Coordinates of C-alpha atoms and ligand atoms in Angstrom, one line a residue:
X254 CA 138.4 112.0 19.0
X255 CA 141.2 111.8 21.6
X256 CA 142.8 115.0 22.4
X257 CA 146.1 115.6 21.0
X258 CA 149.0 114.9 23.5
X259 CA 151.3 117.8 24.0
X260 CA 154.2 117.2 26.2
X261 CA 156.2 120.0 28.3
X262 CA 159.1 119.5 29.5
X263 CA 160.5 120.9 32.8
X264 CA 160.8 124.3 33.6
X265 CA 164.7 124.9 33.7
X266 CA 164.5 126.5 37.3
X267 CA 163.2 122.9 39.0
X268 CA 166.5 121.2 38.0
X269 CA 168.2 119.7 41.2
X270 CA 172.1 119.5 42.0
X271 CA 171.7 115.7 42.2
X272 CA 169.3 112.7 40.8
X273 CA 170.6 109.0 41.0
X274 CA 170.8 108.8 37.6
X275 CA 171.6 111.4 34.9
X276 CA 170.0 110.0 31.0
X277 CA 171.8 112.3 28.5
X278 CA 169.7 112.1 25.5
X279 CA 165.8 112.1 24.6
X280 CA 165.5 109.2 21.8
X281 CA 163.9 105.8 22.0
X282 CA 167.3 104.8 24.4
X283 CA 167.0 107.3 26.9
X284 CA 163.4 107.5 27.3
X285 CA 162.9 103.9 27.5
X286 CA 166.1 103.4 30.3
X287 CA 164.6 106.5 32.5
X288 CA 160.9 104.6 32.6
X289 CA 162.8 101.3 33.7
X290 CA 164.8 102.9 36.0
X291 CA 161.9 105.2 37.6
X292 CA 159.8 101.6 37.7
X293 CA 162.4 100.3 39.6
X294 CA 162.9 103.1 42.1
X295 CA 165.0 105.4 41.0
X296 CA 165.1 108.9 41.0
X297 CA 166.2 109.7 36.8
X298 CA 166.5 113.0 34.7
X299 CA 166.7 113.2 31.1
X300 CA 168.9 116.1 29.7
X301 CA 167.9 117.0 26.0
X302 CA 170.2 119.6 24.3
X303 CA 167.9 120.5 21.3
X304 CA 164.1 122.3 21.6
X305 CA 162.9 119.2 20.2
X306 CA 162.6 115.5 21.8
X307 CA 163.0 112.1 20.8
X308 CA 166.5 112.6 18.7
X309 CA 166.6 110.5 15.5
X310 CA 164.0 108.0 16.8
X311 CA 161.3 110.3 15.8
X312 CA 162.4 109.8 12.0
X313 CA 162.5 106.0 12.5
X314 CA 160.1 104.6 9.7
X315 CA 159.7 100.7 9.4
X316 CA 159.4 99.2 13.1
X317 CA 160.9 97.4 15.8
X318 CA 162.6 93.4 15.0
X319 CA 162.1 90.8 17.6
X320 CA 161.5 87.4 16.8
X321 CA 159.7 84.9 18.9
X322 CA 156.8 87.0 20.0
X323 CA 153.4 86.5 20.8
X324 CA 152.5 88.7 17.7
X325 CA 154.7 86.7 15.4
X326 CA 152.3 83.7 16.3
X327 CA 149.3 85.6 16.2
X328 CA 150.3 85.9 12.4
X329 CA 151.1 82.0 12.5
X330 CA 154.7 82.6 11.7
X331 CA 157.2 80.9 14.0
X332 CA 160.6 82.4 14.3
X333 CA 163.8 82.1 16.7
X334 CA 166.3 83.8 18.1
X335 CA 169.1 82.1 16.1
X336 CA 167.6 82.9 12.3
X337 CA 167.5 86.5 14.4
X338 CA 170.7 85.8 15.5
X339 CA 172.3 84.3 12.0
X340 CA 170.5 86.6 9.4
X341 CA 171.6 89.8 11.6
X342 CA 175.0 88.5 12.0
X343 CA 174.8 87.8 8.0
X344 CA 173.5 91.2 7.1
X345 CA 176.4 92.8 9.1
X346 CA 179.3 91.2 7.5
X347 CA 179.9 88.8 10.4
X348 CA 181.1 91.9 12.0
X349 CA 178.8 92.4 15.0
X350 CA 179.9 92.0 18.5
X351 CA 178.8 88.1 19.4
X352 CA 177.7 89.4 23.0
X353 CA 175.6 92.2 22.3
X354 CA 173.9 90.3 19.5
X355 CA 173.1 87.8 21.5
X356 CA 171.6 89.5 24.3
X357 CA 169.7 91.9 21.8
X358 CA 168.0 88.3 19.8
X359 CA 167.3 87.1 23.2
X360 CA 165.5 90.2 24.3
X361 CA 163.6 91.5 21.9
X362 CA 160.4 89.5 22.5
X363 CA 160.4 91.0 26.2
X364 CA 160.9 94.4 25.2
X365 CA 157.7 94.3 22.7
X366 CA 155.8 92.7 25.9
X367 CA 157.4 95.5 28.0
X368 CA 156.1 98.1 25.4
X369 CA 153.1 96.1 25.7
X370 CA 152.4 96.2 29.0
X371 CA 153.0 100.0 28.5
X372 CA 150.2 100.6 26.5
X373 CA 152.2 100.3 23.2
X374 CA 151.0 98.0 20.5
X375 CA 153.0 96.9 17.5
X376 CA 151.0 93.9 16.3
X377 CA 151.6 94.4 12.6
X378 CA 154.3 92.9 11.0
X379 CA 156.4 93.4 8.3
X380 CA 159.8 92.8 6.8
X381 CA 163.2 94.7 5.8
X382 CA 166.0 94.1 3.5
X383 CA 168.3 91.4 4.9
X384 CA 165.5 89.2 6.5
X385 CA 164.2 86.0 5.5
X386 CA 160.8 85.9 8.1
X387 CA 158.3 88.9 9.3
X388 CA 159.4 90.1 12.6
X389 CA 159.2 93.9 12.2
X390 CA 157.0 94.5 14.5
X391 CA 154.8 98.0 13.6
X392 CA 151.9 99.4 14.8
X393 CA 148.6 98.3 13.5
X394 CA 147.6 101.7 12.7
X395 CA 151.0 101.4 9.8
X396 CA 152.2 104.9 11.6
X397 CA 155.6 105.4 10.8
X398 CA 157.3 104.2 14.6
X399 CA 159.7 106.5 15.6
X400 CA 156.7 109.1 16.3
X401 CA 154.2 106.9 18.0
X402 CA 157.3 105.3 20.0
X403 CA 158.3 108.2 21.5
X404 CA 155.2 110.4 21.5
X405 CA 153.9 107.0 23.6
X406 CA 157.2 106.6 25.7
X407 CA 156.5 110.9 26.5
X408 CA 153.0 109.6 28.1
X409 CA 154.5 108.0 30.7
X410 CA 157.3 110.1 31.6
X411 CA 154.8 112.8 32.2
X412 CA 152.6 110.4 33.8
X413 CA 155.3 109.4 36.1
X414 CA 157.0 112.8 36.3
X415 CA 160.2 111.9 35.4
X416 CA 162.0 115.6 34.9
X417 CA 163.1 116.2 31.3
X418 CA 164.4 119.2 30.0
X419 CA 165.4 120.6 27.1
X420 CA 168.0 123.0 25.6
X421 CA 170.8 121.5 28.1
X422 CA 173.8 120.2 26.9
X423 CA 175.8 118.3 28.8
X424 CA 179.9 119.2 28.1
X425 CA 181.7 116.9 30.6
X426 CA 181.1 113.4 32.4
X427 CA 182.9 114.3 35.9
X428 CA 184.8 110.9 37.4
X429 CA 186.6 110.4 40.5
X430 CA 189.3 108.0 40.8
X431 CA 187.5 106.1 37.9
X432 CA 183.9 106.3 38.8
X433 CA 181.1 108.7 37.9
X434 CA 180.2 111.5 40.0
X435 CA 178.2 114.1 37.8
X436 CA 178.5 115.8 35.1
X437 CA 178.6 119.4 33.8
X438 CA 176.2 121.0 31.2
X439 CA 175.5 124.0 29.7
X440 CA 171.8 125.8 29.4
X441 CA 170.8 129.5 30.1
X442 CA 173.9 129.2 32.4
X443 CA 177.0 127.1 33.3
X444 CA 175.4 123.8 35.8
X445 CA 176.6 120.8 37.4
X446 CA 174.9 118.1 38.7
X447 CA 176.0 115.2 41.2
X448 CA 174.9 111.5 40.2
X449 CA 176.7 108.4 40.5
X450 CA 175.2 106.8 37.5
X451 CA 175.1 108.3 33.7
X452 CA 173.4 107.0 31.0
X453 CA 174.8 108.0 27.4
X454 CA 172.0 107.9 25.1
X455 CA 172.9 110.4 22.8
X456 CA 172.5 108.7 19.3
X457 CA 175.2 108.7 16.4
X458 CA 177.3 111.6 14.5
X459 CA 175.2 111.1 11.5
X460 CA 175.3 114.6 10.9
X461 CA 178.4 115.3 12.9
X462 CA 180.8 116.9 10.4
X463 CA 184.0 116.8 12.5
X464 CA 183.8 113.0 13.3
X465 CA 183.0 112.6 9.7
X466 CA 185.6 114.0 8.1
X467 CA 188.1 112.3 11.0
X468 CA 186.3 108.6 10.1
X469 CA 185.0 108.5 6.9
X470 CA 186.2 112.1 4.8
X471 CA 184.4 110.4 1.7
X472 CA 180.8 110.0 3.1
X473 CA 181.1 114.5 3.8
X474 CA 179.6 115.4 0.6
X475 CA 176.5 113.4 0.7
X476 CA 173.2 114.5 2.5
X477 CA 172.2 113.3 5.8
X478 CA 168.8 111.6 6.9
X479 CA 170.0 112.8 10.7
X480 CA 168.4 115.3 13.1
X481 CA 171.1 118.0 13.5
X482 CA 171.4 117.3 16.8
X483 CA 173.1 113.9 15.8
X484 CA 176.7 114.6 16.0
X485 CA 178.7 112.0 18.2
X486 CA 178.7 113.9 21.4
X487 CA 178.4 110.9 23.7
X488 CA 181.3 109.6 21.7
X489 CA 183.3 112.6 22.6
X490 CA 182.3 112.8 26.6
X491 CA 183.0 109.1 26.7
X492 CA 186.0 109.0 25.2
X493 CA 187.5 112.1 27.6
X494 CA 186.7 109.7 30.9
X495 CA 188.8 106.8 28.8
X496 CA 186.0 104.6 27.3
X497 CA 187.2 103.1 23.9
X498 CA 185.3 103.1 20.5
X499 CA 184.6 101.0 18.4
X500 CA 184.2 100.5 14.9
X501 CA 184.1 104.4 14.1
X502 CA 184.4 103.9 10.5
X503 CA 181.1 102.2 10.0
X504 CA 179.0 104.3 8.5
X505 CA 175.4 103.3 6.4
X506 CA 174.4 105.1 4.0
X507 CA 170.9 104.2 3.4
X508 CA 169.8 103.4 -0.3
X509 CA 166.4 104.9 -0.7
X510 CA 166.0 108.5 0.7
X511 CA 164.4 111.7 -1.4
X512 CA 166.4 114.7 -1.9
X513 CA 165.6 116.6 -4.5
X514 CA 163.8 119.3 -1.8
X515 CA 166.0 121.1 1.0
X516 CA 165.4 118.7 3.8
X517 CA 166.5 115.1 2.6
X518 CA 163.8 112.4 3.8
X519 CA 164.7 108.6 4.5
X520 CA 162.2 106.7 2.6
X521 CA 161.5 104.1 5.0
X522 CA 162.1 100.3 3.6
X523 CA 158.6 98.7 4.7
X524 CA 157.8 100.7 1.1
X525 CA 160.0 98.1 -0.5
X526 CA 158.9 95.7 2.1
X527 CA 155.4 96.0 1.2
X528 CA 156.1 95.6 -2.4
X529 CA 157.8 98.4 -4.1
X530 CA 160.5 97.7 -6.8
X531 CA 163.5 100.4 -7.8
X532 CA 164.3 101.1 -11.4
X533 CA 166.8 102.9 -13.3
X534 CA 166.3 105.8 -15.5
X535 CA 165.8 103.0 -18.5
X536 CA 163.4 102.2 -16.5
X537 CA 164.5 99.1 -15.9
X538 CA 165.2 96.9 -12.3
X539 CA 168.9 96.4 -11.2
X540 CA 168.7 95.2 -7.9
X541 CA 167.5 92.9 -5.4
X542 CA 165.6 95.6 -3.8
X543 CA 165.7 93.7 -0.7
X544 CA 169.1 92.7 -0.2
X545 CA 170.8 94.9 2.2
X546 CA 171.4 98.6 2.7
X547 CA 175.2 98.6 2.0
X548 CA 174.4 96.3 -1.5
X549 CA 171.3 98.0 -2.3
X550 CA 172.9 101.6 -1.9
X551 CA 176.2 100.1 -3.9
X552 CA 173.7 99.1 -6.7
X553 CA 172.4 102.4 -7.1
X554 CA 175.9 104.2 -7.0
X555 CA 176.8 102.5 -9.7
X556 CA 174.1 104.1 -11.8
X557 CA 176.4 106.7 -12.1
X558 CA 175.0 109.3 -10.0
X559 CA 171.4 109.6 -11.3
X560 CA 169.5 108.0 -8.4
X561 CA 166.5 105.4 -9.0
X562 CA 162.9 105.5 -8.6
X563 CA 160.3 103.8 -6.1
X564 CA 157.9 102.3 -8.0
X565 CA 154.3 101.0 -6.2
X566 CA 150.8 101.2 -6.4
X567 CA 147.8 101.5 -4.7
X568 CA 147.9 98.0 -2.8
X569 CA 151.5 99.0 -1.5
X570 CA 151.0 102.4 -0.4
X571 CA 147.9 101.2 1.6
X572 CA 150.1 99.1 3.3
X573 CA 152.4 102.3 4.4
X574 CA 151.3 105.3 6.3
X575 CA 154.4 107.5 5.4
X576 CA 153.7 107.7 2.5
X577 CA 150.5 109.5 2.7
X578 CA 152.6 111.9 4.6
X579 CA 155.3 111.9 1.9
X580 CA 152.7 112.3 -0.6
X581 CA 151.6 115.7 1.3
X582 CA 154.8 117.2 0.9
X583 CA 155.3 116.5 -2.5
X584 CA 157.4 113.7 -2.7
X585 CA 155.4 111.4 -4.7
X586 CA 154.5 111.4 -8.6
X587 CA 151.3 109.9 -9.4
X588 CA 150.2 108.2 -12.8
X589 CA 146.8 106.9 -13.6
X590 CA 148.7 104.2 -15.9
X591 CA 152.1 103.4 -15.8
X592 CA 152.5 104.6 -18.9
X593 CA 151.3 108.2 -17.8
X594 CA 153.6 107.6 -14.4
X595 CA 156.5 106.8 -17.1
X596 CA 155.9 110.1 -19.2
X597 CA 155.6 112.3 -15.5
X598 CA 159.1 110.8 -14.2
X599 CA 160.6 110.9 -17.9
X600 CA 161.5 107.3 -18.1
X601 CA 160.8 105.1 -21.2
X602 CA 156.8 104.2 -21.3
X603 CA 157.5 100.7 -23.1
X604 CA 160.5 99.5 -21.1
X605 CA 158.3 100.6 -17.3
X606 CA 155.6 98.8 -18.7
X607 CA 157.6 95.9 -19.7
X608 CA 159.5 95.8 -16.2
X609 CA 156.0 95.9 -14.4
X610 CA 154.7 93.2 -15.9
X611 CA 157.6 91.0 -15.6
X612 CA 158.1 92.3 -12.4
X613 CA 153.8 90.7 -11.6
X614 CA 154.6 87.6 -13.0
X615 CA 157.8 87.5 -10.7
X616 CA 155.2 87.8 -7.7
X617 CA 152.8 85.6 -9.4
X618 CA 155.3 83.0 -9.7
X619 CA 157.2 83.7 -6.7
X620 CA 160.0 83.4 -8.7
X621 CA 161.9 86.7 -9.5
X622 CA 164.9 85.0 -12.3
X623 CA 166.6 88.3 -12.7
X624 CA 167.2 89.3 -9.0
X625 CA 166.3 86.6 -6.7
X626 CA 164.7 88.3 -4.4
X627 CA 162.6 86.3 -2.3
X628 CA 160.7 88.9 0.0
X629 CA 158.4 91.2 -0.2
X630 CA 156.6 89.4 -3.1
X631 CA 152.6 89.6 -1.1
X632 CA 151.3 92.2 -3.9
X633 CA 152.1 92.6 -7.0
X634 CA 152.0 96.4 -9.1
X635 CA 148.3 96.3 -10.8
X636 CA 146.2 98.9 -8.8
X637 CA 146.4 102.3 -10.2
X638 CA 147.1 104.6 -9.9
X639 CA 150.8 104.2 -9.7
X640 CA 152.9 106.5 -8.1
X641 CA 157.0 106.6 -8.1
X642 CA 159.8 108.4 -5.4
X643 CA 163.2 109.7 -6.6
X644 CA 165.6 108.4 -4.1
X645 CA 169.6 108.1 -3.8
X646 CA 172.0 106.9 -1.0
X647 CA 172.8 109.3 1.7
X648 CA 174.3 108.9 5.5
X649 CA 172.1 107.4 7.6
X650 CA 173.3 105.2 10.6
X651 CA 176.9 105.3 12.7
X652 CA 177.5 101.7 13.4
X653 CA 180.2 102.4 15.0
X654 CA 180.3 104.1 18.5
X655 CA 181.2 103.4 22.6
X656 CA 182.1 99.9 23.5
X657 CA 180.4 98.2 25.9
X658 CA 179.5 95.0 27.3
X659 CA 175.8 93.4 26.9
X660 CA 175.1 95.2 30.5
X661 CA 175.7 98.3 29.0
X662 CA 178.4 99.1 30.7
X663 CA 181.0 101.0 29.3
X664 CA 184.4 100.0 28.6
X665 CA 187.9 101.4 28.3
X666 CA 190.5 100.1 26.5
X667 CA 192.1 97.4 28.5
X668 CA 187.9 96.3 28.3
X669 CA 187.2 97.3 31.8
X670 CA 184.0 99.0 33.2
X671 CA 184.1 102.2 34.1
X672 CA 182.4 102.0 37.2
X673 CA 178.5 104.5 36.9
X674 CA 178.9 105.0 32.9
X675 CA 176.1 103.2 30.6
X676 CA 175.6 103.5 27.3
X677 CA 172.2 102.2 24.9
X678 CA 171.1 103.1 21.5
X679 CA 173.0 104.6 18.6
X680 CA 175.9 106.0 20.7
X681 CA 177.1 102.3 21.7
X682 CA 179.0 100.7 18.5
X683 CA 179.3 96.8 18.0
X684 CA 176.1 95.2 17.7
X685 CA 175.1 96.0 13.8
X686 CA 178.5 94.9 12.6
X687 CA 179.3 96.7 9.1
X688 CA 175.4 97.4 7.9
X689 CA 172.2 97.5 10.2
X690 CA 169.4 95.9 9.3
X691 CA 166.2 98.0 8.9
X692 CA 164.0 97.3 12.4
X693 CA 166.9 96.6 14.1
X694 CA 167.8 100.7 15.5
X695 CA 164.7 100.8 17.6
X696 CA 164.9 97.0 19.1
X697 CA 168.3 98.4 20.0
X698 CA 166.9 101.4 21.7
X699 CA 164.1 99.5 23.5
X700 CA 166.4 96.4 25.0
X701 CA 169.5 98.2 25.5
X702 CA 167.9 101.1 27.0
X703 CA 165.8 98.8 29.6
X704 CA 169.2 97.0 30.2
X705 CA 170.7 100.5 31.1
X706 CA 167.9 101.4 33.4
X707 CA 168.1 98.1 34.8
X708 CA 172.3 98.0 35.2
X709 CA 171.7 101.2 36.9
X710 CA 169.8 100.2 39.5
X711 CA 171.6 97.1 40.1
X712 CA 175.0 99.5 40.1
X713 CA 173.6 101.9 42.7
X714 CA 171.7 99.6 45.1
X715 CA 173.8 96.0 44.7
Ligands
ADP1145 P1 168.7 106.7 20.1 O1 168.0 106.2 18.9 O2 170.0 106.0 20.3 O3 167.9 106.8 21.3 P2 168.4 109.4 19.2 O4 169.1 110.0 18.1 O5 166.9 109.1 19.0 O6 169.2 108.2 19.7 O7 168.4 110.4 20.5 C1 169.6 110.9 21.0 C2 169.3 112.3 21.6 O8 170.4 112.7 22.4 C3 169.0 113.4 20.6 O9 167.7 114.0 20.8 C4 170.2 114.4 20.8 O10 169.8 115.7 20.5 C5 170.5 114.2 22.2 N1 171.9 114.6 22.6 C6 173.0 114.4 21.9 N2 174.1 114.9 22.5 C7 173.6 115.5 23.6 C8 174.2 116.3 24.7 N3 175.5 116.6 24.7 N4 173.4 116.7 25.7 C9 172.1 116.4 25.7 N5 171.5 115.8 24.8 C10 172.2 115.3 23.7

């Protein structure tokens, strides 16, 4: 068996006074925009302020959108970048920035090739709520992303020795008559570090209280899915050196994650995209289960409170990794029947039974009358045993965040650059309009944060 990769990030007494470029942030955006811009030349350092890396993008579940790919065809389904483009565009409200979402459509193909050529494989495809074709791209082993993404992306910056620390925070972006020229940061002691180029990737304030209660004061008493590390400090540096936000009051909530234990888990949607149905406490359906987050969480609200259940069996959960994972910390019920998994999760056994099997002759069909869902229909719910998840909304994903352009650059109000500051990933707002679609968070992190690496080097050497 391959030994287990452990990574260690620099020892705090190496750190220099100046690199070329400074990355703020060790998720999917930053790690992926310090390998570009080392490949290209560059001299980058990645500043982390929590003991543990890869931000938010370590919890990412489902996989990584692109359409157009060579692993799309591989699986003889033939997609483009305008049903990327239009069913994105759709699932957001018609809200999304036009520019970024058509540079991210565009680029997604190339970023799974770049992965690719990287070493990192996500042949497997599924589907999430929104989507009318397969092009979440996953790896074949059905790990849960976010992990393998960055644990993969961490090979290479030790490989390459890109310095990354952690515990530093960075307080301040330092500008001089409009353009970067370092920034200042805060670790055992007080630094500052010259660079004429910074990279923000510093995620969302999904779990930042302050921003909350200033943007959306009704989401504060619902749980978080977000690392604690997530709150909206890019946002605040940014906005100090003049760049405007954008869309600050979009906020998903996602539909399905568990919480009836102290840490709240997202339960990722390839579980519905695989098959899973939700049901109410009559056990009954009430939703497409794949429509989108902000209808599929509005469905369950209206429930009253009560949350739904996850309902899958065998087949489905094959199909998932997580949830052998979520099985392991207790998150799962199991039944032998469904009538046994109806008496565990105190539902009626008659009316589960009843939805099942109208629920198999839905997939048989492929013709669900009561919901209209169209996706997600491969496997119907036959193979015990049968196993259900208690799940209810809770915040997930700041749509909302730094403006910039589809270089990356950032931009202040009058929409001007300000000259050395980039921006990829969750911090940047615009591109998932007023709901992201499942897949579409690490496609972000992976093109945008090339593009940064790539805008940098063009800024610093054009
Ligand atoms: P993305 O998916 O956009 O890459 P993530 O949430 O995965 O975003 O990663 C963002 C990372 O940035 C997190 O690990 C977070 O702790 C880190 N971070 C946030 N603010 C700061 C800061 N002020 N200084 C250093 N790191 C930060």
């Amino acid at each position: 068996m391959a030994e287990k990769f452990v990574f260690e990030p620099t020892k705090f007494d190496q750190i220099k006074d100046h690199y070329d470029v400074v990355i703020i942030g060790s998720g999917g955006a930053g790690l992926t925009s310090a390998i570009q811009a080392y490949e290209l030349g560059l001299s980058p350092v990645i500043l982390e302020k929590m003991d543990k890396l890869g931000g938010n993008t370590t919890r990412a579940s489902s996989g990584m959108n692109a359409a157009e790919t060579f692993v799309q065809l591989d699986h003889h389904i033939v997609d483009s970048f305008e049903d990327f483009y239009n069913e994105t565009f759709i699932g957001g409200g018609k809200m999304n920035n036009p520019e970024l979402l058509k540079f991210f459509t565009e680029h997604g193909a190339l970023a799974i090739d770049w992965l690719d050529q990287h070493g990192i494989k996500l042949d497997d495809l599924t589907i999430t709520g929104g989507m009318k074709t397969e092009r979440t791209h996953r790896p074949s082993s059905l790990a849960p992303i976010g992990g393998y993404l960055v644990t993969e992306l961490l090979k290479y910056i030790a490989k390459d020795q890109i310095p990354l620390f952690d515990n530093i925070k960075v307080t301040e972006l330092l500008t001089d008559n409009g353009k970067i020229t370092g920034i200042k940061a805060t670790a055992d002691k007080d630094i500052t570090i010259k660079t004429d180029a910074v990279v923000l990737a510093t995620g969302g304030f999904g779990a930042g209280k302050d921003l909350l209660a200033e943007y959306r004061s009704d989401l504060l008493n619902l749980r978080t899915t977000n690392q604690p590390g997530a709150t909206g400090d890019g946002l605040k540096l940014a906005q100090k050196v003049g760049a405007k936000l954008v869309d600050m009051d979009q906020v998903q909530v996602h539909p399905t994650v568990q919480q009836d234990t102290p840490h709240a888990f997202l339960i990722g949607e390839a579980v519905r995209g695989e098959g899973a149905i939700l049901i109410n406490n009559d056990g009954q359906r009430f939703v497409n289960e794949l429509d989108t987050r902000k209808n599929v969480t509005a469905a369950i609200d209206n429930l009253g409170g009560t949350g739904a259940y996850l309902i899958f069996d065998r087949d489905i959960r094959d199909r998932v990794k997580a949830i052998e994972f979520y099985d392991h910390i207790g998150l799962v019920t199991t039944g032998q029947t469904v009538a046994e998994l109806a008496e565990e999760i105190h539902v009626e056994k008659q009316a589960l039974q009843q939805t099942v099997k109208d629920w198999n002759v839905a997939v048989d069909n492929q013709d669900d009358k009561w919901f209209a869902r169209t996706t997600g229909m491969e496997r119907d719910i036959s193979d015990g045993p049968f196993y259900a998840i208690h799940v209810a909304p809770a915040v997930h994903y700041t749509m909302g965040g730094v403006a910039i352009n589809h270089k990356t650059q950032v931009l202040n109000e009058k929409n001007q650059v300000i000259n050395g500051l980039f921006a990829a990933g969750e911090v940047a707002g615009g591109l998932h309009g007023n709901n992201r679609i499942g897949g579409n968070s690490i496609a972000e992190t992976v093109v945008f944060g090339r593009q940064a690496g790539q805008q940098a080097y063009k800024y610093l050497k054009g």
